[in-house]
Structure formats: C-alpha cells, structure tokens
Short mmCIF file of N, CA and C in Angstrom, two decimals:
data_model
loop_
_atom_site.label_atom_id
_atom_site.label_comp_id
_atom_site.label_asym_id
_atom_site.label_seq_id
_atom_site.Cartn_x
_atom_site.Cartn_y
_atom_site.Cartn_z
N MET A 1 18.34 102.78 67.83
CA MET A 1 18.36 101.56 68.48
C MET A 1 18.35 101.65 70.01
N SER A 2 17.34 101.15 70.54
CA SER A 2 17.01 101.37 71.99
C SER A 2 18.04 100.57 72.85
N GLU A 3 18.21 100.94 74.17
CA GLU A 3 19.02 100.31 75.03
C GLU A 3 18.57 98.81 75.32
N ASP A 4 17.10 98.70 75.39
CA ASP A 4 16.55 97.26 75.64
C ASP A 4 17.03 96.31 74.42
N VAL A 5 16.84 96.85 73.29
CA VAL A 5 17.19 96.06 72.14
C VAL A 5 18.70 95.59 72.13
N ILE A 6 19.53 96.53 72.41
CA ILE A 6 21.05 96.27 72.63
C ILE A 6 21.14 95.27 73.66
N ARG A 7 20.62 95.39 74.80
CA ARG A 7 20.86 94.72 75.90
C ARG A 7 20.16 93.22 75.61
N SER A 8 19.19 93.09 74.97
CA SER A 8 18.50 91.66 74.74
C SER A 8 19.28 91.11 73.57
N ALA A 9 19.77 91.77 72.54
CA ALA A 9 20.25 91.34 71.34
C ALA A 9 21.82 90.87 71.35
N TYR A 10 22.47 91.40 72.35
CA TYR A 10 23.95 91.27 72.44
C TYR A 10 24.28 89.93 72.79
N HIS A 11 24.52 89.11 71.77
CA HIS A 11 25.11 87.66 72.05
C HIS A 11 26.35 87.68 71.13
N GLU A 12 27.52 88.04 71.67
CA GLU A 12 28.55 88.39 70.72
C GLU A 12 28.83 87.21 69.77
N LYS A 13 28.66 85.93 69.91
CA LYS A 13 28.95 84.88 69.00
C LYS A 13 28.17 84.96 67.94
N GLU A 14 26.89 85.40 68.07
CA GLU A 14 25.82 85.47 67.14
C GLU A 14 25.68 86.72 66.31
N MET A 15 26.48 87.80 66.68
CA MET A 15 26.34 89.14 66.31
C MET A 15 26.96 89.09 64.71
N SER A 16 26.10 89.72 63.98
CA SER A 16 26.42 89.89 62.54
C SER A 16 27.17 91.22 62.33
N MET A 17 27.75 91.40 61.21
CA MET A 17 28.51 92.52 61.01
C MET A 17 27.52 93.70 60.92
N ALA A 18 26.30 93.55 60.32
CA ALA A 18 25.26 94.64 60.50
C ALA A 18 25.07 95.09 61.83
N ARG A 19 24.88 94.11 62.74
CA ARG A 19 24.61 94.35 64.22
C ARG A 19 25.81 95.13 64.69
N LEU A 20 27.05 94.57 64.55
CA LEU A 20 28.07 95.35 65.25
C LEU A 20 28.19 96.75 64.64
N LYS A 21 27.83 97.10 63.38
CA LYS A 21 27.89 98.32 62.90
C LYS A 21 26.81 99.19 63.44
N ALA A 22 25.73 98.57 63.56
CA ALA A 22 24.49 99.39 64.31
C ALA A 22 24.87 99.74 65.77
N THR A 23 25.53 98.69 66.48
CA THR A 23 25.92 98.97 67.77
C THR A 23 26.99 100.26 67.82
N MET A 24 27.84 100.16 66.83
CA MET A 24 28.96 101.22 66.99
C MET A 24 28.35 102.47 66.59
N GLN A 25 27.23 102.47 65.55
CA GLN A 25 26.61 103.91 65.36
C GLN A 25 25.86 104.32 66.55
N HIS A 26 25.29 103.28 67.43
CA HIS A 26 24.56 103.71 68.66
C HIS A 26 25.55 104.42 69.44
N VAL A 27 26.72 103.85 69.69
CA VAL A 27 27.64 104.52 70.51
C VAL A 27 27.95 105.91 70.16
N ILE A 28 28.23 106.16 68.83
CA ILE A 28 28.47 107.53 68.31
C ILE A 28 27.22 108.35 68.66
N GLN A 29 26.01 108.00 68.39
CA GLN A 29 24.82 108.79 68.57
C GLN A 29 24.55 109.05 70.15
N SER A 30 24.90 108.21 70.80
CA SER A 30 24.61 108.32 72.29
C SER A 30 25.62 109.05 73.18
N THR A 31 26.73 109.38 72.50
CA THR A 31 27.86 110.07 73.21
C THR A 31 27.52 111.43 73.85
N VAL A 32 27.92 111.58 75.11
CA VAL A 32 27.95 112.75 75.75
C VAL A 32 29.46 113.30 75.80
N TYR A 33 29.70 114.54 75.48
CA TYR A 33 30.99 115.04 75.17
C TYR A 33 31.21 116.45 75.74
N THR A 34 32.06 116.70 76.73
CA THR A 34 32.30 117.93 77.36
C THR A 34 33.88 118.46 76.96
N CYS A 35 34.55 117.53 76.22
CA CYS A 35 35.98 118.02 75.95
C CYS A 35 35.90 118.54 74.69
N LEU A 36 36.91 119.56 74.43
CA LEU A 36 37.08 120.20 73.06
C LEU A 36 37.95 119.51 72.24
N ARG A 37 38.58 118.70 72.69
CA ARG A 37 39.62 117.96 71.94
C ARG A 37 39.06 117.09 70.87
N GLY A 38 39.52 117.08 69.59
CA GLY A 38 39.02 116.35 68.46
C GLY A 38 39.92 115.22 68.19
N PRO A 39 39.70 114.69 66.95
CA PRO A 39 39.13 115.15 65.78
C PRO A 39 37.55 114.91 65.94
N ARG A 40 37.26 113.94 66.72
CA ARG A 40 35.84 113.71 66.90
C ARG A 40 35.54 113.35 68.33
N PRO A 41 34.27 113.42 68.74
CA PRO A 41 34.02 113.01 70.04
C PRO A 41 34.40 111.47 70.27
N SER A 42 34.44 111.17 71.54
CA SER A 42 34.85 109.90 71.98
C SER A 42 33.71 109.26 72.90
N GLY A 43 33.41 108.15 72.79
CA GLY A 43 32.28 107.57 73.64
C GLY A 43 32.65 105.99 73.65
N ALA A 44 32.09 105.29 74.68
CA ALA A 44 32.37 103.82 74.81
C ALA A 44 31.13 103.28 75.49
N ILE A 45 30.82 102.11 75.12
CA ILE A 45 29.80 101.27 76.01
C ILE A 45 30.54 99.80 76.18
N LEU A 46 30.56 99.56 77.58
CA LEU A 46 31.02 98.37 77.88
C LEU A 46 29.98 97.43 78.18
N TYR A 47 30.12 96.30 77.57
CA TYR A 47 29.03 95.25 77.79
C TYR A 47 29.67 94.28 78.78
N ILE A 48 28.72 94.02 79.87
CA ILE A 48 29.20 93.14 80.93
C ILE A 48 28.09 92.06 81.10
N SER A 49 28.67 90.85 81.15
CA SER A 49 27.76 89.60 81.43
C SER A 49 27.10 89.56 82.71
N MET A 50 25.70 89.29 82.66
CA MET A 50 25.09 89.31 83.95
C MET A 50 24.70 88.01 84.06
N GLU A 51 24.79 87.40 85.52
CA GLU A 51 24.59 86.08 85.79
C GLU A 51 23.18 85.56 85.44
N HIS A 52 22.11 86.32 85.68
CA HIS A 52 20.90 85.84 85.37
C HIS A 52 20.09 86.68 84.30
N SER A 53 20.92 86.87 83.29
CA SER A 53 20.38 87.72 82.07
C SER A 53 20.60 86.93 80.80
N ALA A 54 19.68 87.20 79.88
CA ALA A 54 19.91 86.73 78.46
C ALA A 54 20.72 87.77 77.76
N GLY A 55 21.91 87.69 77.76
CA GLY A 55 22.81 88.71 77.13
C GLY A 55 23.69 89.33 77.97
N MET A 56 24.03 90.70 77.67
CA MET A 56 24.86 91.31 78.40
C MET A 56 24.39 92.85 78.76
N TYR A 57 24.77 93.38 79.67
CA TYR A 57 24.30 94.63 80.21
C TYR A 57 25.23 95.74 79.71
N PRO A 58 24.61 96.89 79.05
CA PRO A 58 25.70 97.90 78.59
C PRO A 58 25.71 98.94 79.80
N VAL A 59 27.10 99.45 79.86
CA VAL A 59 27.32 100.46 80.75
C VAL A 59 28.10 101.54 79.89
N TYR A 60 27.64 102.78 79.89
CA TYR A 60 28.07 103.78 79.15
C TYR A 60 29.21 104.59 79.74
N GLY A 61 30.24 105.08 78.77
CA GLY A 61 31.36 105.83 79.33
C GLY A 61 31.49 107.03 78.26
N HIS A 62 31.66 108.22 78.94
CA HIS A 62 31.64 109.43 78.25
C HIS A 62 32.88 110.27 78.61
N VAL A 63 33.14 111.12 77.73
CA VAL A 63 34.33 111.90 77.93
C VAL A 63 34.03 113.24 78.82
N VAL A 64 34.19 113.08 80.13
CA VAL A 64 33.58 114.15 81.00
C VAL A 64 34.45 114.25 82.32
N THR A 65 34.40 115.31 82.97
CA THR A 65 35.10 115.65 84.09
C THR A 65 34.62 114.46 85.21
N PRO A 66 35.46 114.15 86.20
CA PRO A 66 35.07 113.06 87.00
C PRO A 66 34.10 113.54 88.27
N HIS A 67 33.83 114.77 88.30
CA HIS A 67 32.97 115.26 89.42
C HIS A 67 32.28 116.52 88.91
N LEU A 68 31.02 116.78 89.25
CA LEU A 68 30.11 117.81 88.74
C LEU A 68 30.85 119.27 89.10
N GLY A 69 31.60 119.24 90.20
CA GLY A 69 32.19 120.48 90.67
C GLY A 69 33.45 120.81 89.88
N ILE A 70 33.93 120.10 89.17
CA ILE A 70 35.11 120.27 88.28
C ILE A 70 34.73 120.80 87.00
N LYS A 71 35.14 122.00 86.54
CA LYS A 71 34.73 122.57 85.26
C LYS A 71 35.25 121.81 84.18
N SER A 72 34.53 121.78 83.20
CA SER A 72 34.91 121.05 81.93
C SER A 72 35.47 121.87 81.03
N CYS A 73 36.10 121.10 80.02
CA CYS A 73 36.85 121.90 79.02
C CYS A 73 35.93 122.81 78.21
N GLU A 74 34.71 122.23 77.92
CA GLU A 74 33.67 122.97 77.34
C GLU A 74 33.24 124.33 78.16
N THR A 75 33.16 124.28 79.44
CA THR A 75 32.94 125.39 80.18
C THR A 75 34.05 126.24 80.26
N LEU A 76 35.29 125.94 80.36
CA LEU A 76 36.35 126.70 80.33
C LEU A 76 36.98 127.18 79.07
N GLY A 77 36.65 126.76 77.97
CA GLY A 77 36.90 126.96 76.69
C GLY A 77 38.18 126.58 76.31
N GLU A 78 38.84 125.69 77.06
CA GLU A 78 40.09 125.23 76.71
C GLU A 78 40.43 123.82 77.26
N CYS A 79 41.26 123.03 76.61
CA CYS A 79 41.70 121.73 77.27
C CYS A 79 42.79 121.87 77.99
N MET A 80 43.11 120.92 78.96
CA MET A 80 44.33 120.96 79.74
C MET A 80 45.13 119.75 79.24
N MET A 81 46.05 120.05 78.40
CA MET A 81 46.85 119.13 77.63
C MET A 81 48.21 118.78 78.20
N GLU A 82 48.41 117.52 78.13
CA GLU A 82 49.71 116.78 78.52
C GLU A 82 49.96 115.74 77.60
N ASN A 83 51.16 115.78 76.82
CA ASN A 83 51.51 114.71 75.87
C ASN A 83 50.48 114.42 74.94
N ASN A 84 49.86 115.50 74.29
CA ASN A 84 48.85 115.45 73.43
C ASN A 84 47.61 114.86 73.80
N HIS A 85 47.32 114.75 75.02
CA HIS A 85 45.99 114.22 75.67
C HIS A 85 45.33 115.28 76.71
N CYS A 86 44.15 115.40 76.53
CA CYS A 86 43.47 116.16 77.53
C CYS A 86 43.36 115.49 78.89
N VAL A 87 43.83 116.11 79.98
CA VAL A 87 43.82 115.36 81.25
C VAL A 87 42.72 115.87 82.16
N ARG A 88 42.10 116.76 81.74
CA ARG A 88 40.91 117.41 82.62
C ARG A 88 39.81 116.40 82.68
N CYS A 89 39.54 115.77 81.56
CA CYS A 89 38.35 114.80 81.43
C CYS A 89 38.77 113.41 81.39
N LEU A 90 37.97 112.59 82.06
CA LEU A 90 38.19 111.15 81.92
C LEU A 90 37.98 110.65 80.48
N HIS A 91 38.90 109.86 79.83
CA HIS A 91 38.61 109.20 78.69
C HIS A 91 37.35 108.36 78.71
N ALA A 92 36.58 108.15 77.67
CA ALA A 92 35.34 107.34 77.64
C ALA A 92 35.51 105.96 78.14
N GLU A 93 36.67 105.29 77.67
CA GLU A 93 36.89 103.80 78.07
C GLU A 93 36.98 103.73 79.60
N VAL A 94 37.79 104.62 80.30
CA VAL A 94 38.01 104.46 81.73
C VAL A 94 36.69 104.99 82.45
N SER A 95 36.02 105.97 81.86
CA SER A 95 34.71 106.24 82.47
C SER A 95 33.67 105.21 82.48
N ALA A 96 33.71 104.44 81.45
CA ALA A 96 32.93 103.21 81.41
C ALA A 96 33.31 102.13 82.54
N ILE A 97 34.55 101.87 82.65
CA ILE A 97 35.00 101.01 83.60
C ILE A 97 34.73 101.50 84.88
N MET A 98 34.81 102.75 85.24
CA MET A 98 34.59 103.47 86.55
C MET A 98 33.03 103.24 86.84
N ALA A 99 32.15 103.51 85.81
CA ALA A 99 30.77 103.51 85.84
C ALA A 99 30.29 102.16 86.22
N ALA A 100 30.97 101.16 85.77
CA ALA A 100 30.57 99.69 86.14
C ALA A 100 31.12 99.48 87.66
N ALA A 101 32.26 99.92 88.05
CA ALA A 101 32.66 99.75 89.34
C ALA A 101 31.64 100.34 90.37
N ARG A 102 31.33 101.63 90.04
CA ARG A 102 30.38 102.39 90.92
C ARG A 102 29.15 101.79 91.28
N ILE A 103 28.58 101.00 90.26
CA ILE A 103 27.39 100.29 90.56
C ILE A 103 27.64 98.78 90.84
N GLY A 104 28.97 98.32 91.19
CA GLY A 104 29.24 96.99 91.51
C GLY A 104 29.14 95.91 90.46
N LEU A 105 29.50 96.31 89.25
CA LEU A 105 29.44 95.34 88.17
C LEU A 105 30.89 94.99 87.91
N GLY A 106 31.16 93.68 87.78
CA GLY A 106 32.54 93.34 87.37
C GLY A 106 32.69 93.43 85.95
N THR A 107 34.06 93.53 85.55
CA THR A 107 34.29 93.94 84.16
C THR A 107 34.99 92.71 83.48
N VAL A 108 35.45 91.71 84.26
CA VAL A 108 36.19 90.63 83.55
C VAL A 108 35.28 89.97 82.51
N ASP A 109 36.11 89.80 81.32
CA ASP A 109 35.48 89.18 80.05
C ASP A 109 34.44 90.16 79.39
N GLY A 110 34.45 91.46 79.75
CA GLY A 110 33.54 92.45 79.19
C GLY A 110 34.06 92.60 77.66
N VAL A 111 33.02 93.25 76.95
CA VAL A 111 33.43 93.61 75.48
C VAL A 111 33.05 95.17 75.38
N MET A 112 34.03 95.73 74.88
CA MET A 112 33.89 97.35 74.82
C MET A 112 33.73 97.73 73.47
N PHE A 113 32.75 98.73 73.13
CA PHE A 113 32.65 99.38 71.86
C PHE A 113 33.07 100.79 72.12
N SER A 114 34.09 101.21 71.44
CA SER A 114 34.79 102.51 71.72
C SER A 114 34.70 103.31 70.31
N ILE A 115 34.28 104.50 70.24
CA ILE A 115 34.36 105.27 69.01
C ILE A 115 35.68 105.14 68.44
N ASN A 116 36.75 105.51 69.32
CA ASN A 116 38.18 105.66 69.06
C ASN A 116 38.81 104.39 69.68
N LYS A 117 39.94 104.01 68.75
CA LYS A 117 40.87 102.90 69.40
C LYS A 117 41.33 103.52 70.72
N PRO A 118 41.45 102.82 71.82
CA PRO A 118 41.92 103.30 73.05
C PRO A 118 43.36 103.75 72.93
N CYS A 119 43.76 104.83 73.71
CA CYS A 119 45.06 105.25 73.90
C CYS A 119 45.84 104.30 74.76
N TYR A 120 47.11 104.60 75.04
CA TYR A 120 47.89 103.66 75.75
C TYR A 120 47.35 103.47 77.22
N ASN A 121 47.07 104.58 77.88
CA ASN A 121 46.67 104.67 79.18
C ASN A 121 45.33 103.99 79.37
N CYS A 122 44.37 104.30 78.46
CA CYS A 122 42.97 103.53 78.53
C CYS A 122 43.28 102.14 78.39
N SER A 123 44.01 101.78 77.39
CA SER A 123 44.36 100.35 77.19
C SER A 123 44.90 99.57 78.43
N LEU A 124 45.66 100.18 79.24
CA LEU A 124 46.15 99.64 80.52
C LEU A 124 45.03 99.40 81.51
N HIS A 125 44.16 100.42 81.45
CA HIS A 125 42.94 100.26 82.24
C HIS A 125 42.09 99.22 81.85
N ILE A 126 41.92 98.96 80.60
CA ILE A 126 41.11 97.85 79.86
C ILE A 126 41.73 96.61 80.34
N ILE A 127 43.04 96.44 80.09
CA ILE A 127 43.62 95.26 80.54
C ILE A 127 43.65 94.85 81.97
N ALA A 128 43.67 95.88 82.86
CA ALA A 128 43.44 95.73 84.36
C ALA A 128 42.09 95.35 84.59
N ALA A 129 41.11 95.69 83.91
CA ALA A 129 39.75 95.39 84.17
C ALA A 129 39.22 94.01 83.60
N GLY A 130 40.22 93.52 82.83
CA GLY A 130 39.87 92.12 82.44
C GLY A 130 39.06 92.06 81.16
N ILE A 131 38.99 93.28 80.50
CA ILE A 131 38.04 93.31 79.24
C ILE A 131 38.92 92.39 78.21
N LYS A 132 38.28 91.66 77.38
CA LYS A 132 38.90 90.77 76.39
C LYS A 132 38.64 91.25 74.97
N LYS A 133 37.83 92.02 74.65
CA LYS A 133 37.65 92.48 73.29
C LYS A 133 37.12 94.03 73.13
N ILE A 134 37.77 94.65 72.17
CA ILE A 134 37.39 96.00 71.94
C ILE A 134 37.02 96.11 70.31
N TYR A 135 35.82 96.71 70.16
CA TYR A 135 35.47 97.02 68.91
C TYR A 135 35.64 98.64 68.79
N TYR A 136 36.19 99.06 67.69
CA TYR A 136 36.49 100.57 67.60
C TYR A 136 36.18 100.97 66.13
N ALA A 137 35.79 102.24 65.92
CA ALA A 137 35.45 102.78 64.57
C ALA A 137 36.66 103.57 64.03
N TYR A 138 37.37 104.21 64.83
CA TYR A 138 38.50 105.06 64.28
C TYR A 138 39.83 104.84 65.19
N ALA A 139 40.99 104.67 64.32
CA ALA A 139 42.20 104.33 64.93
C ALA A 139 42.96 105.65 65.16
N VAL A 140 42.39 106.43 66.11
CA VAL A 140 43.14 107.71 66.33
C VAL A 140 44.32 107.36 67.23
N TYR A 141 44.42 106.71 68.09
CA TYR A 141 45.55 106.29 68.98
C TYR A 141 46.13 104.95 68.57
N ASP A 142 46.60 104.80 67.39
CA ASP A 142 47.11 103.51 66.84
C ASP A 142 48.68 103.47 67.16
N GLU A 143 49.24 103.37 68.25
CA GLU A 143 50.55 103.35 68.56
C GLU A 143 51.07 101.95 68.85
N ASP A 144 52.43 101.62 68.49
CA ASP A 144 52.95 100.46 68.72
C ASP A 144 52.92 99.85 70.17
N ARG A 145 53.11 100.93 71.00
CA ARG A 145 53.14 100.38 72.48
C ARG A 145 51.66 99.98 72.91
N THR A 146 50.74 100.57 72.31
CA THR A 146 49.35 100.22 72.75
C THR A 146 48.86 98.91 72.00
N ARG A 147 49.27 98.66 70.83
CA ARG A 147 49.04 97.42 70.04
C ARG A 147 49.80 96.32 70.83
N GLU A 148 50.94 96.51 71.20
CA GLU A 148 51.65 95.47 71.93
C GLU A 148 51.24 95.12 73.24
N ALA A 149 50.97 96.10 74.04
CA ALA A 149 50.19 95.91 75.40
C ALA A 149 48.91 95.05 75.20
N LEU A 150 48.13 95.49 74.30
CA LEU A 150 46.78 94.73 74.18
C LEU A 150 47.11 93.35 73.57
N GLU A 151 47.98 93.18 72.64
CA GLU A 151 48.20 91.85 72.19
C GLU A 151 48.88 90.85 73.24
N VAL A 152 49.70 91.34 74.08
CA VAL A 152 50.36 90.57 75.15
C VAL A 152 49.36 90.15 76.16
N ALA A 153 48.49 91.09 76.45
CA ALA A 153 47.47 90.82 77.39
C ALA A 153 46.23 89.89 76.79
N GLY A 154 46.28 89.62 75.57
CA GLY A 154 45.33 88.85 74.80
C GLY A 154 43.92 89.65 74.68
N VAL A 155 44.06 90.89 74.57
CA VAL A 155 42.83 91.71 74.37
C VAL A 155 42.75 91.79 72.85
N GLU A 156 41.75 91.27 72.18
CA GLU A 156 41.33 91.46 70.83
C GLU A 156 40.85 93.00 70.32
N CYS A 157 41.47 93.39 69.30
CA CYS A 157 40.95 94.84 68.90
C CYS A 157 40.31 94.61 67.53
N ILE A 158 39.08 94.93 67.27
CA ILE A 158 38.55 94.81 66.02
C ILE A 158 37.94 96.06 65.45
N HIS A 159 38.44 96.47 64.30
CA HIS A 159 37.95 97.58 63.56
C HIS A 159 36.57 97.46 62.92
N ILE A 160 35.70 98.44 63.32
CA ILE A 160 34.36 98.23 62.68
C ILE A 160 34.13 99.57 61.76
N GLN A 161 34.00 99.33 60.64
CA GLN A 161 33.90 100.45 59.51
C GLN A 161 32.47 100.84 59.67
N VAL A 162 32.33 102.22 60.12
CA VAL A 162 31.00 102.95 60.17
C VAL A 162 30.40 103.35 58.95
N ASP A 163 29.22 103.52 58.74
CA ASP A 163 28.66 103.94 57.48
C ASP A 163 29.19 105.45 57.09
N LYS A 164 29.70 105.48 56.09
CA LYS A 164 30.24 106.94 55.66
C LYS A 164 29.18 108.03 55.53
N SER A 165 27.97 107.61 55.50
CA SER A 165 26.88 108.49 55.39
C SER A 165 26.39 108.97 56.73
N LEU A 166 26.83 108.34 57.66
CA LEU A 166 26.42 108.68 59.09
C LEU A 166 26.86 110.09 59.40
N THR A 167 26.07 110.82 59.75
CA THR A 167 26.41 112.33 60.44
C THR A 167 25.61 112.46 61.50
N VAL A 168 26.16 112.76 62.69
CA VAL A 168 25.65 112.94 63.86
C VAL A 168 25.93 114.28 64.49
N LYS A 169 25.16 115.13 65.10
CA LYS A 169 25.59 116.43 65.75
C LYS A 169 25.56 116.01 67.32
N ILE A 170 26.62 116.19 67.89
CA ILE A 170 26.71 116.01 69.39
C ILE A 170 27.31 117.10 70.03
N ASP A 171 26.54 117.70 70.76
CA ASP A 171 26.86 118.93 71.54
C ASP A 171 27.54 120.01 70.69
N GLY A 172 26.97 120.22 69.49
CA GLY A 172 27.49 121.20 68.52
C GLY A 172 28.56 120.57 67.73
N VAL A 173 29.05 119.43 67.86
CA VAL A 173 30.25 118.92 67.18
C VAL A 173 29.58 117.87 65.97
N THR A 174 29.86 118.20 64.78
CA THR A 174 29.30 117.09 63.71
C THR A 174 30.41 116.10 63.56
N VAL A 175 29.87 114.85 63.63
CA VAL A 175 30.72 113.71 63.32
C VAL A 175 30.18 113.05 62.16
N HIS A 176 31.10 112.72 61.34
CA HIS A 176 30.85 112.15 60.08
C HIS A 176 31.44 110.73 60.17
N GLY A 177 30.72 109.61 59.73
CA GLY A 177 31.16 108.33 59.67
C GLY A 177 32.10 108.10 58.69
N GLY A 178 32.79 107.04 58.86
CA GLY A 178 33.93 106.59 58.00
C GLY A 178 34.98 107.46 58.09
#
C-alpha cells in the first residue's frame, strides 16, 4: 500500500475493517527499528488532518535514537533498560509526535496507528498532543494506569487484529501477525 493511497484514502468515518487492517499491516511493513527490545518491532503512523487536503497526512514514527550521533541499541549490541523499557531509543509513538512537531504540523485530533498499544509514558505524550484515537495490533503494554489515563483523557483505543499469516522481516527481525 503506497503512502499516496493511504493519504488519499484515509477518511476515518468511511474506513472499513479491511482498510484498517491493511493500514496496520502497512505500519508493520514500513517500520524502521534500531532497538533490540522485543517481542516485536514497534512503529507508528500519526494521521494529521490538513486544512486544504482531502484526507489526512501520515507522519511516521520509528524506534530510533533521537540523533544520528547517539549510538543505537543495534550498534552497541544491548539496550539501556530502566523499568523494563529501553530508554536509549525514542518509542515510535513519541517519534511520530516529534516528527510532526519538527515539520510544523499540529497533532490535535490526530489518529495514530501503532503496532503496539502505547506504554504509559507514550500515552501521556499522546494525551498532551491532543490525539483522540489509537489503533493498535498488539497489547504489549496493557496496564491499568495506561488504560485509565487514556480513558480519562477521552482517547479511544481500538484493537485491530492483523492477519495471522502476515510475516515480515524488519532489520533481521521476523514479525508474525496475530
């Protein structure tokens, strides 16, 4: 699925379940991943409404270090872990929000597709950015405090079951759907 197809076709109210699944599979297939932390790569696409556009504009977020001069987990061969999270790399959700900010795009009322359900810290960034809906494929970080924060803030989280036959190799890591 090309970026142009996604950009022109994304009208959330008219999006079928098949289109939602195809978009989630696109997120999985387009992921750039430099962290060794599993169980699977993480990636996100933030769709932002553009004033003079038919549809919404996609901004990609990847699990990467915030600057090219900072060595990645992949380069160093290990993660920098704190509280069961790698803190060397930006999480994909925060990376997408920051990418939008870098190019001057507002995130209010944005819709995020994330391979994994956001962790608590990413959820706080999502809430602060004004994102109102998250579609995710895997509930890796399904904590009570995360669910509560998103619910209180009015952020809707919707699970999208990806095709179990989907197998993608991303930077040497094999990702299986479902």
